[in-house]
Amino acid sequence: MSGDRPTLPPVRLNSEAELARDALSAPLIARAVRLARWAGPDTRVGAGGELVEEQLPAAAAELGLADDQDGPAYASEAWRVAVDTGLVDVQDAPEASGDEDEDGTGTASMGENLGVLTAGSPSDVLAIWLDAFDVVFADATAPMIDDFADLVGEDGEIDFERLEWDPEEEADFLEGVLGNLYLLTVSEGGAPEGPVPLPALAASMIVPDDMGEPTDDILEQVSDAMMRLDDQFRLLEPIGLVEYEPVDEALMAEVGDEPAPPVDDEDVARYGMVRLTPLGLYGVRARMLEAGVDAPAVGDLADKGADALLDGIAYFPELSARAETEQWLARRQPADAASELLAAARGDDAGGPLRRLHCQQALALTGASAEPAVREVLPDPELGGLARVWLAERGAADVPPPSETMIFWLAIDTIAAQLAVEGDLEELQELVEGLVGQHSGFFDAAWRVEHPATADVLEAMGRLHPDKSTAKEARKAAFKARSRV
């Protein structure tokens, strides 16, 4: 497989306007905005910008959560997001002056980004949402502390080693989980698939690829990972990243605090189901790009040249390649697009056959106004064959017949392209059988074709053709082609 291939399938993202609307409607963002508007002269914050404990009930009431026992926790979380994303500005407490009435707290007011979030462009909104995602991600990877007093050593200092918590390891684990969820969520067509069972997602991080039946130890690790992910996805859902159906609490009561992975599919939903939302796909992809991961999206190539398009879609799934090409064509006049595509399709490098294949598929999406550009390349030894195919498919008149040299060159080029994409084996075999059947003495002519892939193609035909004698002819022809070179 070529090292130039993208490591992930291309994703179809919603428009920035749609994603921005999703970001603004995410519950955690909506709460952060309400608290930012609520902040005023009487708001008191601690040294880290957090609301002082006495103000949490009022903040919860502002969010309509006064009667919810978790209201103060939700308010604290929303406030932290508001502060860390600039929706709220925190003013530190003034230096002590000896006045006993001073309480050592700071104040807060509406931040500049509140106006950006409510009146800015979609890209501005998404930038703030990504900052909020970072805040929640950090919370999701923070250690769970049941009793803070247990962490205080004899000297009164906090002993973080007792946590047995590695922040980098925790972050890497959740990054890996979200990366796997991204891959499992994106179909071959670049659109979101259905929800992913939590056991499958946990297993994707724990179970080795080459393991057959998981051991008891591996199953226990998967169970631990499931519970870890259950907590983390509960935190990530309010930011709009995922749609999450948590692990059934009744199930945990049945089998203890750590349920074993399901043995069948009947009640798999009880073990948790998760999917990335369209906004989540955007967010995870943004983190991947920041980390240097190749995570293409349909539409990335629309404003680039034809060379970038043909190289970029080389290994895209068919539906994604077509969608990308349609967006590229939509920004150009058909005649100009055809000229660009044909010019970019030339070349005797290893990627040439695949570029010409995708050029031909792109030209199939153009109309009659592309015909002059196509006719211009009829004499071209590399492009004349595909030009004739395009014209013939449209019933065009006055199409000169191809020379025998051009026919066999096109045959070699076509098979080389199909081999490059590692397409359906049966279709490739049918193509090989059809070409050999249409032309008597195919191999006598084929080994003489001046194409850089001639020998490789003939060798492949020898492997693919079901008839032993024909396969032997192909291998002999391949030997001749290599000897000629």
CSV table of C-alpha atoms in Angstrom, one decimal:
chain,number,residue,atom,x,y,z
A,1,MET,CA,0.0,0.0,0.0
A,2,SER,CA,1.3,3.4,-0.9
A,3,GLY,CA,2.6,5.5,2.0
A,4,ASP,CA,0.9,8.5,0.4
A,5,ARG,CA,-2.5,7.2,1.2
A,6,PRO,CA,-4.5,9.0,3.9
A,7,THR,CA,-4.6,7.1,7.2
A,8,LEU,CA,-8.3,7.8,7.7
A,9,PRO,CA,-11.3,7.9,5.3
A,10,PRO,CA,-12.5,11.4,4.3
A,11,VAL,CA,-15.4,12.7,6.4
A,12,ARG,CA,-18.3,14.7,5.2
A,13,LEU,CA,-18.7,17.7,7.5
A,14,ASN,CA,-21.7,19.9,7.9
A,15,SER,CA,-21.3,23.5,6.9
A,16,GLU,CA,-19.6,25.9,9.4
A,17,ALA,CA,-23.0,27.6,9.8
A,18,GLU,CA,-24.7,24.4,10.8
A,19,LEU,CA,-21.9,23.4,13.1
A,20,ALA,CA,-21.9,26.8,14.7
A,21,ARG,CA,-25.6,26.5,15.4
A,22,ASP,CA,-25.0,23.1,17.0
A,23,ALA,CA,-22.2,24.6,19.1
A,24,LEU,CA,-24.4,27.3,20.4
A,25,SER,CA,-27.2,24.9,21.3
A,26,ALA,CA,-24.9,22.5,23.2
A,27,PRO,CA,-26.2,22.4,26.8
A,28,LEU,CA,-22.8,23.3,28.4
A,29,ILE,CA,-22.2,26.2,26.1
A,30,ALA,CA,-25.7,27.5,26.7
A,31,ARG,CA,-25.2,27.3,30.4
A,32,ALA,CA,-21.8,29.0,30.2
A,33,VAL,CA,-23.4,31.9,28.2
A,34,ARG,CA,-26.2,32.3,30.8
A,35,LEU,CA,-23.7,32.5,33.6
A,36,ALA,CA,-21.5,34.9,31.7
A,37,ARG,CA,-24.5,37.3,31.4
A,38,TRP,CA,-25.3,36.7,35.0
A,39,ALA,CA,-21.9,37.7,36.2
A,40,GLY,CA,-21.7,41.1,37.8
A,41,PRO,CA,-20.2,43.3,40.6
A,42,ASP,CA,-21.6,40.9,43.3
A,43,THR,CA,-20.0,37.8,41.7
A,44,ARG,CA,-17.2,36.4,43.8
A,45,VAL,CA,-14.5,34.1,42.6
A,46,GLY,CA,-11.6,32.2,44.2
A,47,ALA,CA,-7.9,32.4,43.4
A,48,GLY,CA,-8.4,30.1,40.4
A,49,GLY,CA,-11.3,32.0,39.0
A,50,GLU,CA,-13.9,29.5,40.3
A,51,LEU,CA,-17.1,30.6,41.8
A,52,VAL,CA,-16.9,30.7,45.6
A,53,GLU,CA,-19.0,27.9,47.2
A,54,GLU,CA,-21.5,30.3,48.6
A,55,GLN,CA,-22.5,31.5,45.1
A,56,LEU,CA,-23.0,28.1,43.5
A,57,PRO,CA,-26.6,27.8,44.6
A,58,ALA,CA,-27.4,31.2,43.0
A,59,ALA,CA,-25.6,30.1,39.8
A,60,ALA,CA,-27.5,26.9,39.8
A,61,ALA,CA,-30.8,28.8,40.2
A,62,GLU,CA,-29.8,31.0,37.3
A,63,LEU,CA,-29.5,27.8,35.2
A,64,GLY,CA,-32.9,26.6,36.4
A,65,LEU,CA,-31.3,23.8,38.4
A,66,ALA,CA,-32.1,25.0,41.9
A,67,ASP,CA,-34.0,21.8,42.7
A,68,ASP,CA,-31.4,19.5,41.1
A,69,GLN,CA,-29.0,18.1,43.7
A,70,ASP,CA,-26.3,18.2,41.0
A,71,GLY,CA,-27.2,21.8,40.1
A,72,PRO,CA,-24.2,23.4,41.9
A,73,ALA,CA,-21.8,20.9,40.2
A,74,TYR,CA,-23.3,21.7,36.8
A,75,ALA,CA,-23.0,25.4,37.5
A,76,SER,CA,-19.4,25.0,38.6
A,77,GLU,CA,-18.6,23.2,35.3
A,78,ALA,CA,-20.4,25.8,33.2
A,79,TRP,CA,-18.6,28.6,35.0
A,80,ARG,CA,-15.2,27.0,34.4
A,81,VAL,CA,-15.9,26.8,30.7
A,82,ALA,CA,-17.1,30.4,30.7
A,83,VAL,CA,-13.9,31.6,32.3
A,84,ASP,CA,-11.5,29.4,30.3
A,85,THR,CA,-13.1,30.4,27.0
A,86,GLY,CA,-13.1,34.2,27.7
A,87,LEU,CA,-16.9,34.5,28.1
A,88,VAL,CA,-16.2,35.8,31.6
A,89,ASP,CA,-13.3,38.1,32.7
A,90,VAL,CA,-12.0,37.5,36.2
A,91,GLN,CA,-10.5,40.3,38.3
A,92,ASP,CA,-8.2,39.1,41.0
A,93,ALA,CA,-8.7,40.1,44.6
A,94,PRO,CA,-6.9,43.3,45.6
A,95,GLU,CA,-3.8,42.9,47.8
A,96,ALA,CA,-4.6,42.6,51.5
A,97,SER,CA,-4.6,46.0,53.4
A,98,GLY,CA,-5.2,44.6,56.8
A,99,ASP,CA,-8.9,45.3,56.8
A,100,GLU,CA,-10.6,42.4,58.5
A,101,ASP,CA,-13.7,42.9,56.3
A,102,GLU,CA,-11.8,41.9,53.2
A,103,ASP,CA,-12.6,38.3,52.1
A,104,GLY,CA,-9.8,37.8,49.7
A,105,THR,CA,-12.0,37.0,46.7
A,106,GLY,CA,-12.0,38.4,43.2
A,107,THR,CA,-14.8,39.6,41.0
A,108,ALA,CA,-16.0,38.7,37.5
A,109,SER,CA,-17.8,40.4,34.6
A,110,MET,CA,-18.9,39.6,31.1
A,111,GLY,CA,-15.9,38.8,28.8
A,112,GLU,CA,-15.1,40.0,25.3
A,113,ASN,CA,-15.7,36.5,23.8
A,114,LEU,CA,-19.4,36.6,24.9
A,115,GLY,CA,-20.0,39.2,22.2
A,116,VAL,CA,-18.0,37.1,19.7
A,117,LEU,CA,-20.0,34.0,20.5
A,118,THR,CA,-23.3,35.7,20.1
A,119,ALA,CA,-22.6,37.9,17.2
A,120,GLY,CA,-19.4,36.6,15.5
A,121,SER,CA,-19.0,34.5,12.4
A,122,PRO,CA,-19.5,30.7,12.4
A,123,SER,CA,-15.7,30.2,12.4
A,124,ASP,CA,-15.4,32.5,15.5
A,125,VAL,CA,-18.1,30.5,17.3
A,126,LEU,CA,-16.4,27.2,16.4
A,127,ALA,CA,-13.0,28.5,17.6
A,128,ILE,CA,-14.6,29.2,21.0
A,129,TRP,CA,-16.3,25.9,21.0
A,130,LEU,CA,-13.0,24.1,20.4
A,131,ASP,CA,-11.6,25.9,23.4
A,132,ALA,CA,-14.5,24.7,25.4
A,133,PHE,CA,-13.9,21.2,24.1
A,134,ASP,CA,-10.3,21.4,25.4
A,135,VAL,CA,-11.6,22.4,28.9
A,136,VAL,CA,-14.0,19.4,29.0
A,137,PHE,CA,-11.4,17.1,27.6
A,138,ALA,CA,-9.1,18.1,30.5
A,139,ASP,CA,-11.9,17.5,33.0
A,140,ALA,CA,-12.5,14.1,31.5
A,141,THR,CA,-8.9,13.0,31.9
A,142,ALA,CA,-8.6,14.4,35.4
A,143,PRO,CA,-8.3,11.9,38.3
A,144,MET,CA,-11.4,10.9,40.3
A,145,ILE,CA,-10.8,11.9,43.9
A,146,ASP,CA,-13.1,10.2,46.5
A,147,ASP,CA,-11.5,11.7,49.6
A,148,PHE,CA,-9.2,14.6,49.2
A,149,ALA,CA,-8.0,14.2,52.8
A,150,ASP,CA,-6.3,10.9,51.8
A,151,LEU,CA,-3.9,12.8,49.5
A,152,VAL,CA,-2.6,15.1,52.2
A,153,GLY,CA,0.7,13.9,53.6
A,154,GLU,CA,2.1,14.3,57.2
A,155,ASP,CA,3.7,17.6,56.1
A,156,GLY,CA,0.4,19.0,55.1
A,157,GLU,CA,1.3,19.0,51.4
A,158,ILE,CA,-0.7,17.2,48.7
A,159,ASP,CA,1.0,13.9,47.7
A,160,PHE,CA,0.0,13.5,44.0
A,161,GLU,CA,1.9,10.2,43.7
A,162,ARG,CA,-0.9,8.6,45.8
A,163,LEU,CA,-3.3,9.3,42.9
A,164,GLU,CA,-1.4,6.8,40.7
A,165,TRP,CA,-2.4,9.1,37.8
A,166,ASP,CA,-0.4,9.8,34.7
A,167,PRO,CA,-1.9,12.9,33.0
A,168,GLU,CA,-0.1,12.1,29.7
A,169,GLU,CA,-1.2,8.5,29.7
A,170,GLU,CA,-4.8,9.5,30.5
A,171,ALA,CA,-4.9,12.0,27.7
A,172,ASP,CA,-3.4,9.6,25.2
A,173,PHE,CA,-6.0,7.0,26.2
A,174,LEU,CA,-8.9,9.3,25.6
A,175,GLU,CA,-7.3,10.7,22.4
A,176,GLY,CA,-7.0,7.1,21.2
A,177,VAL,CA,-10.6,6.3,22.1
A,178,LEU,CA,-11.9,9.4,20.2
A,179,GLY,CA,-9.7,8.5,17.2
A,180,ASN,CA,-11.1,5.0,17.1
A,181,LEU,CA,-14.7,6.3,17.5
A,182,TYR,CA,-14.0,8.7,14.6
A,183,LEU,CA,-12.8,5.8,12.4
A,184,LEU,CA,-15.8,3.6,13.5
A,185,THR,CA,-18.2,6.5,12.9
A,186,VAL,CA,-17.1,7.4,9.4
A,187,SER,CA,-18.4,5.1,6.7
A,188,GLU,CA,-16.8,4.4,3.4
A,189,GLY,CA,-18.9,7.1,1.9
A,190,GLY,CA,-17.6,9.7,4.4
A,191,ALA,CA,-20.9,10.1,6.3
A,192,PRO,CA,-21.7,9.1,9.9
A,193,GLU,CA,-22.7,5.6,10.6
A,194,GLY,CA,-24.8,4.3,13.6
A,195,PRO,CA,-23.8,4.3,17.3
A,196,VAL,CA,-20.9,2.2,18.5
A,197,PRO,CA,-21.4,-0.2,21.4
A,198,LEU,CA,-19.2,0.8,24.3
A,199,PRO,CA,-17.8,-2.7,24.7
A,200,ALA,CA,-16.6,-2.6,21.1
A,201,LEU,CA,-14.9,0.8,21.6
A,202,ALA,CA,-13.3,-0.3,24.8
A,203,ALA,CA,-12.1,-3.5,23.2
A,204,SER,CA,-10.6,-1.6,20.3
A,205,MET,CA,-8.2,0.0,22.9
A,206,ILE,CA,-7.4,-3.1,24.9
A,207,VAL,CA,-7.6,-6.3,22.8
A,208,PRO,CA,-4.6,-7.0,20.6
A,209,ASP,CA,-5.4,-7.3,16.9
A,210,ASP,CA,-3.9,-10.8,16.7
A,211,MET,CA,-5.7,-12.2,19.8
A,212,GLY,CA,-8.3,-14.8,19.2
A,213,GLU,CA,-10.3,-15.5,22.3
A,214,PRO,CA,-9.7,-12.8,24.9
A,215,THR,CA,-8.3,-13.9,28.2
A,216,ASP,CA,-9.9,-13.2,31.6
A,217,ASP,CA,-7.3,-10.6,32.3
A,218,ILE,CA,-8.1,-8.8,29.0
A,219,LEU,CA,-11.8,-9.0,29.6
A,220,GLU,CA,-11.3,-7.4,33.0
A,221,GLN,CA,-9.3,-4.6,31.4
A,222,VAL,CA,-12.1,-4.1,28.9
A,223,SER,CA,-14.6,-3.9,31.7
A,224,ASP,CA,-12.5,-1.3,33.5
A,225,ALA,CA,-12.1,0.7,30.3
A,226,MET,CA,-15.9,0.6,29.8
A,227,MET,CA,-16.5,2.2,33.2
A,228,ARG,CA,-13.8,4.7,32.6
A,229,LEU,CA,-15.4,5.6,29.3
A,230,ASP,CA,-18.9,5.7,30.8
A,231,ASP,CA,-17.7,8.5,33.1
A,232,GLN,CA,-15.9,10.3,30.3
A,233,PHE,CA,-18.7,10.3,27.8
A,234,ARG,CA,-21.1,11.6,30.4
A,235,LEU,CA,-18.8,14.6,30.6
A,236,LEU,CA,-18.3,15.0,26.9
A,237,GLU,CA,-22.0,14.8,25.9
A,238,PRO,CA,-23.1,18.2,27.2
A,239,ILE,CA,-20.5,19.9,25.0
A,240,GLY,CA,-22.2,18.4,22.0
A,241,LEU,CA,-19.4,16.1,21.1
A,242,VAL,CA,-21.3,12.8,21.4
A,243,GLU,CA,-24.7,11.3,21.7
A,244,TYR,CA,-24.4,8.9,24.6
A,245,GLU,CA,-26.6,6.2,26.0
A,246,PRO,CA,-25.0,5.3,29.3
A,247,VAL,CA,-24.4,1.9,30.8
A,248,ASP,CA,-27.6,0.7,32.4
A,249,GLU,CA,-27.3,1.3,36.1
A,250,ALA,CA,-29.6,-1.7,36.8
A,251,LEU,CA,-27.1,-3.8,34.9
A,252,MET,CA,-24.3,-2.6,37.2
A,253,ALA,CA,-26.5,-3.5,40.2
A,254,GLU,CA,-26.9,-7.0,38.8
A,255,VAL,CA,-23.3,-7.8,38.3
A,256,GLY,CA,-21.4,-5.3,40.6
A,257,ASP,CA,-19.7,-2.1,40.0
A,258,GLU,CA,-17.8,-3.3,36.8
A,259,PRO,CA,-20.0,-5.2,34.3
A,260,ALA,CA,-18.4,-7.8,32.2
A,261,PRO,CA,-18.7,-7.3,28.4
A,262,PRO,CA,-21.8,-8.7,26.8
A,263,VAL,CA,-21.6,-12.2,25.3
A,264,ASP,CA,-24.2,-11.6,22.7
A,265,ASP,CA,-25.9,-8.7,20.8
A,266,GLU,CA,-29.3,-9.0,22.4
A,267,ASP,CA,-28.9,-6.4,25.1
A,268,VAL,CA,-25.7,-4.7,23.9
A,269,ALA,CA,-27.4,-1.3,24.2
A,270,ARG,CA,-27.6,-1.8,28.0
A,271,TYR,CA,-23.8,-1.7,28.0
A,272,GLY,CA,-23.7,1.8,26.5
A,273,MET,CA,-23.9,3.2,23.0
A,274,VAL,CA,-22.1,6.2,21.7
A,275,ARG,CA,-21.7,8.1,18.5
A,276,LEU,CA,-20.0,11.3,17.5
A,277,THR,CA,-22.3,14.1,16.5
A,278,PRO,CA,-21.6,16.1,13.3
A,279,LEU,CA,-20.1,18.7,15.7
A,280,GLY,CA,-18.1,15.9,17.4
A,281,LEU,CA,-16.7,14.8,14.0
A,282,TYR,CA,-15.6,18.3,13.4
A,283,GLY,CA,-14.0,18.6,16.9
A,284,VAL,CA,-12.2,15.3,16.9
A,285,ARG,CA,-10.9,16.0,13.4
A,286,ALA,CA,-9.6,19.4,14.5
A,287,ARG,CA,-7.6,17.8,17.3
A,288,MET,CA,-6.2,15.2,14.9
A,289,LEU,CA,-5.1,17.9,12.4
A,290,GLU,CA,-3.5,19.8,15.3
A,291,ALA,CA,-1.6,16.6,16.2
A,292,GLY,CA,-0.4,16.2,12.6
A,293,VAL,CA,-2.8,13.3,11.6
A,294,ASP,CA,-3.9,13.1,8.0
A,295,ALA,CA,-7.7,13.4,8.4
A,296,PRO,CA,-9.2,14.5,5.1
A,297,ALA,CA,-12.6,16.0,4.7
A,298,VAL,CA,-14.8,16.2,1.6
A,299,GLY,CA,-14.4,19.7,0.2
A,300,ASP,CA,-10.8,20.3,1.3
A,301,LEU,CA,-9.7,20.2,-2.4
A,302,ALA,CA,-12.5,22.4,-3.9
A,303,ASP,CA,-10.3,25.5,-4.1
A,304,LYS,CA,-7.1,23.8,-5.1
A,305,GLY,CA,-5.7,22.9,-8.6
A,306,ALA,CA,-6.6,19.9,-10.7
A,307,ASP,CA,-3.3,18.3,-9.8
A,308,ALA,CA,-4.1,18.5,-6.1
A,309,LEU,CA,-7.6,17.1,-6.8
A,310,LEU,CA,-6.5,14.1,-8.8
A,311,ASP,CA,-3.7,13.2,-6.3
A,312,GLY,CA,-5.9,13.9,-3.3
A,313,ILE,CA,-8.8,11.6,-4.3
A,314,ALA,CA,-6.5,8.9,-5.5
A,315,TYR,CA,-7.4,6.5,-2.7
A,316,PHE,CA,-10.7,8.0,-1.6
A,317,PRO,CA,-13.7,5.6,-1.5
A,318,GLU,CA,-15.8,6.0,-4.7
A,319,LEU,CA,-18.6,8.1,-3.1
A,320,SER,CA,-16.2,10.4,-1.4
A,321,ALA,CA,-14.2,10.9,-4.6
A,322,ARG,CA,-17.3,11.7,-6.5
A,323,ALA,CA,-18.5,14.2,-3.9
A,324,GLU,CA,-15.1,15.9,-3.7
A,325,THR,CA,-15.0,16.1,-7.5
A,326,GLU,CA,-18.5,17.6,-7.7
A,327,GLN,CA,-17.6,20.3,-5.3
A,328,TRP,CA,-14.4,21.0,-7.3
A,329,LEU,CA,-16.3,21.2,-10.6
A,330,ALA,CA,-19.0,23.4,-9.1
A,331,ARG,CA,-16.5,26.3,-8.7
A,332,ARG,CA,-15.3,26.2,-12.4
A,333,GLN,CA,-16.6,26.5,-15.9
A,334,PRO,CA,-16.9,23.1,-17.5
A,335,ALA,CA,-14.5,24.0,-20.4
A,336,ASP,CA,-11.8,25.4,-18.0
A,337,ALA,CA,-12.3,22.4,-15.6
A,338,ALA,CA,-11.8,19.9,-18.4
A,339,SER,CA,-8.6,21.6,-19.6
A,340,GLU,CA,-7.2,21.7,-16.1
A,341,LEU,CA,-8.0,18.1,-15.5
A,342,LEU,CA,-6.5,16.9,-18.7
A,343,ALA,CA,-3.3,18.8,-18.1
A,344,ALA,CA,-3.0,17.4,-14.6
A,345,ALA,CA,-3.6,13.8,-15.8
A,346,ARG,CA,-0.4,13.7,-17.9
A,347,GLY,CA,2.7,12.0,-16.6
A,348,ASP,CA,4.7,8.8,-16.8
A,349,ASP,CA,5.2,8.6,-13.0
A,350,ALA,CA,3.7,5.8,-10.8
A,351,GLY,CA,0.7,7.9,-10.0
A,352,GLY,CA,-0.1,8.7,-13.7
A,353,PRO,CA,-2.6,5.8,-14.4
A,354,LEU,CA,-4.7,6.6,-11.3
A,355,ARG,CA,-4.7,10.3,-12.1
A,356,ARG,CA,-6.0,9.5,-15.6
A,357,LEU,CA,-8.7,7.2,-14.2
A,358,HIS,CA,-10.0,9.9,-11.9
A,359,CYS,CA,-9.7,12.5,-14.7
A,360,GLN,CA,-11.9,10.3,-16.8
A,361,GLN,CA,-14.4,9.9,-14.0
A,362,ALA,CA,-14.4,13.7,-13.4
A,363,LEU,CA,-14.9,14.4,-17.1
A,364,ALA,CA,-18.0,12.1,-16.9
A,365,LEU,CA,-19.6,14.7,-14.6
A,366,THR,CA,-19.1,17.6,-17.1
A,367,GLY,CA,-21.4,18.6,-19.9
A,368,ALA,CA,-21.2,19.2,-23.6
A,369,SER,CA,-19.3,22.5,-23.1
A,370,ALA,CA,-16.2,20.4,-22.1
A,371,GLU,CA,-16.0,18.8,-25.6
A,372,PRO,CA,-13.6,21.4,-27.2
A,373,ALA,CA,-11.1,20.8,-24.5
A,374,VAL,CA,-11.4,17.0,-24.8
A,375,ARG,CA,-11.0,17.1,-28.6
A,376,GLU,CA,-7.8,19.1,-28.2
A,377,VAL,CA,-6.1,16.1,-26.7
A,378,LEU,CA,-7.2,13.5,-29.3
A,379,PRO,CA,-3.7,13.3,-30.8
A,380,ASP,CA,-2.1,13.0,-27.3
A,381,PRO,CA,-0.6,9.5,-26.8
A,382,GLU,CA,-1.5,9.5,-23.1
A,383,LEU,CA,-4.9,11.2,-23.2
A,384,GLY,CA,-6.2,10.4,-26.6
A,385,GLY,CA,-7.7,7.1,-25.6
A,386,LEU,CA,-9.7,8.4,-22.7
A,387,ALA,CA,-10.8,11.4,-24.8
A,388,ARG,CA,-12.2,9.0,-27.4
A,389,VAL,CA,-14.0,7.1,-24.7
A,390,TRP,CA,-15.6,10.3,-23.4
A,391,LEU,CA,-16.7,11.4,-26.8
A,392,ALA,CA,-18.0,8.0,-27.7
A,393,GLU,CA,-20.1,7.8,-24.6
A,394,ARG,CA,-21.8,11.1,-25.6
A,395,GLY,CA,-22.4,9.9,-29.2
A,396,ALA,CA,-20.2,12.6,-30.6
A,397,ALA,CA,-19.5,12.7,-34.4
A,398,ASP,CA,-16.2,12.8,-36.2
A,399,VAL,CA,-14.2,10.9,-33.6
A,400,PRO,CA,-11.1,9.5,-35.3
A,401,PRO,CA,-10.5,5.8,-34.6
A,402,PRO,CA,-7.6,5.1,-32.2
A,403,SER,CA,-4.4,3.5,-33.5
A,404,GLU,CA,-3.5,0.0,-32.3
A,405,THR,CA,-0.7,1.5,-30.3
A,406,MET,CA,-3.1,3.8,-28.5
A,407,ILE,CA,-5.6,0.9,-27.8
A,408,PHE,CA,-3.0,-1.2,-26.1
A,409,TRP,CA,-1.4,1.7,-24.3
A,410,LEU,CA,-4.9,2.6,-22.9
A,411,ALA,CA,-5.4,-1.1,-21.9
A,412,ILE,CA,-2.2,-1.2,-19.9
A,413,ASP,CA,-2.9,2.2,-18.3
A,414,THR,CA,-6.4,1.2,-17.3
A,415,ILE,CA,-5.2,-2.0,-15.6
A,416,ALA,CA,-2.4,-0.2,-13.9
A,417,ALA,CA,-4.9,2.2,-12.4
A,418,GLN,CA,-7.1,-0.6,-11.1
A,419,LEU,CA,-4.1,-2.4,-9.6
A,420,ALA,CA,-3.1,0.8,-7.8
A,421,VAL,CA,-6.4,1.1,-6.1
A,422,GLU,CA,-6.5,-2.6,-5.2
A,423,GLY,CA,-10.1,-2.8,-6.4
A,424,ASP,CA,-12.6,-5.6,-6.4
A,425,LEU,CA,-10.7,-8.8,-7.4
A,426,GLU,CA,-13.6,-10.2,-9.5
A,427,GLU,CA,-14.1,-7.0,-11.4
A,428,LEU,CA,-10.3,-6.9,-12.1
A,429,GLN,CA,-10.4,-10.4,-13.4
A,430,GLU,CA,-13.3,-9.7,-15.6
A,431,LEU,CA,-11.4,-6.7,-17.0
A,432,VAL,CA,-8.4,-8.8,-17.7
A,433,GLU,CA,-10.4,-11.6,-19.4
A,434,GLY,CA,-12.3,-9.0,-21.4
A,435,LEU,CA,-9.3,-7.3,-22.8
A,436,VAL,CA,-7.6,-10.5,-23.7
A,437,GLY,CA,-10.7,-11.9,-25.3
A,438,GLN,CA,-11.3,-8.8,-27.4
A,439,HIS,CA,-7.9,-8.7,-29.0
A,440,SER,CA,-6.4,-11.8,-30.6
A,441,GLY,CA,-2.6,-11.9,-30.0
A,442,PHE,CA,-3.0,-9.5,-27.1
A,443,PHE,CA,0.2,-10.3,-25.4
A,444,ASP,CA,2.3,-10.3,-28.7
A,445,ALA,CA,1.4,-6.6,-28.9
A,446,ALA,CA,1.1,-5.7,-25.2
A,447,TRP,CA,4.7,-6.4,-24.3
A,448,ARG,CA,5.9,-3.8,-26.8
A,449,VAL,CA,3.8,-1.0,-25.3
A,450,GLU,CA,5.9,2.0,-24.2
A,451,HIS,CA,4.3,2.4,-20.8
A,452,PRO,CA,6.3,2.4,-17.5
A,453,ALA,CA,3.9,-0.1,-16.0
A,454,THR,CA,3.8,-2.6,-18.9
A,455,ALA,CA,5.8,-5.3,-17.2
A,456,ASP,CA,4.1,-5.0,-13.9
A,457,VAL,CA,0.6,-5.1,-15.6
A,458,LEU,CA,1.5,-8.2,-17.6
A,459,GLU,CA,2.8,-10.0,-14.5
A,460,ALA,CA,-0.5,-9.1,-12.7
A,461,MET,CA,-2.5,-10.4,-15.7
A,462,GLY,CA,-0.6,-13.7,-15.3
A,463,ARG,CA,-1.7,-14.0,-11.7
A,464,LEU,CA,-5.3,-12.9,-12.4
A,465,HIS,CA,-6.3,-14.8,-15.6
A,466,PRO,CA,-8.0,-18.1,-14.7
A,467,ASP,CA,-6.8,-19.9,-17.9
A,468,LYS,CA,-3.4,-21.5,-17.2
A,469,SER,CA,-2.2,-21.2,-20.8
A,470,THR,CA,-3.2,-17.6,-21.1
A,471,ALA,CA,-1.6,-16.8,-17.7
A,472,LYS,CA,1.6,-18.4,-19.0
A,473,GLU,CA,1.5,-16.2,-22.1
A,474,ALA,CA,1.1,-13.1,-19.8
A,475,ARG,CA,4.1,-14.1,-17.8
A,476,LYS,CA,6.2,-14.6,-20.9
A,477,ALA,CA,5.1,-11.3,-22.2
A,478,ALA,CA,6.1,-9.7,-18.9
A,479,PHE,CA,9.6,-11.2,-19.2
A,480,LYS,CA,9.9,-9.8,-22.7
A,481,ALA,CA,8.9,-6.4,-21.5
A,482,ARG,CA,11.5,-6.4,-18.8
A,483,SER,CA,14.1,-7.7,-21.1
A,484,ARG,CA,13.4,-4.9,-23.6
A,485,VAL,CA,13.9,-2.3,-20.9
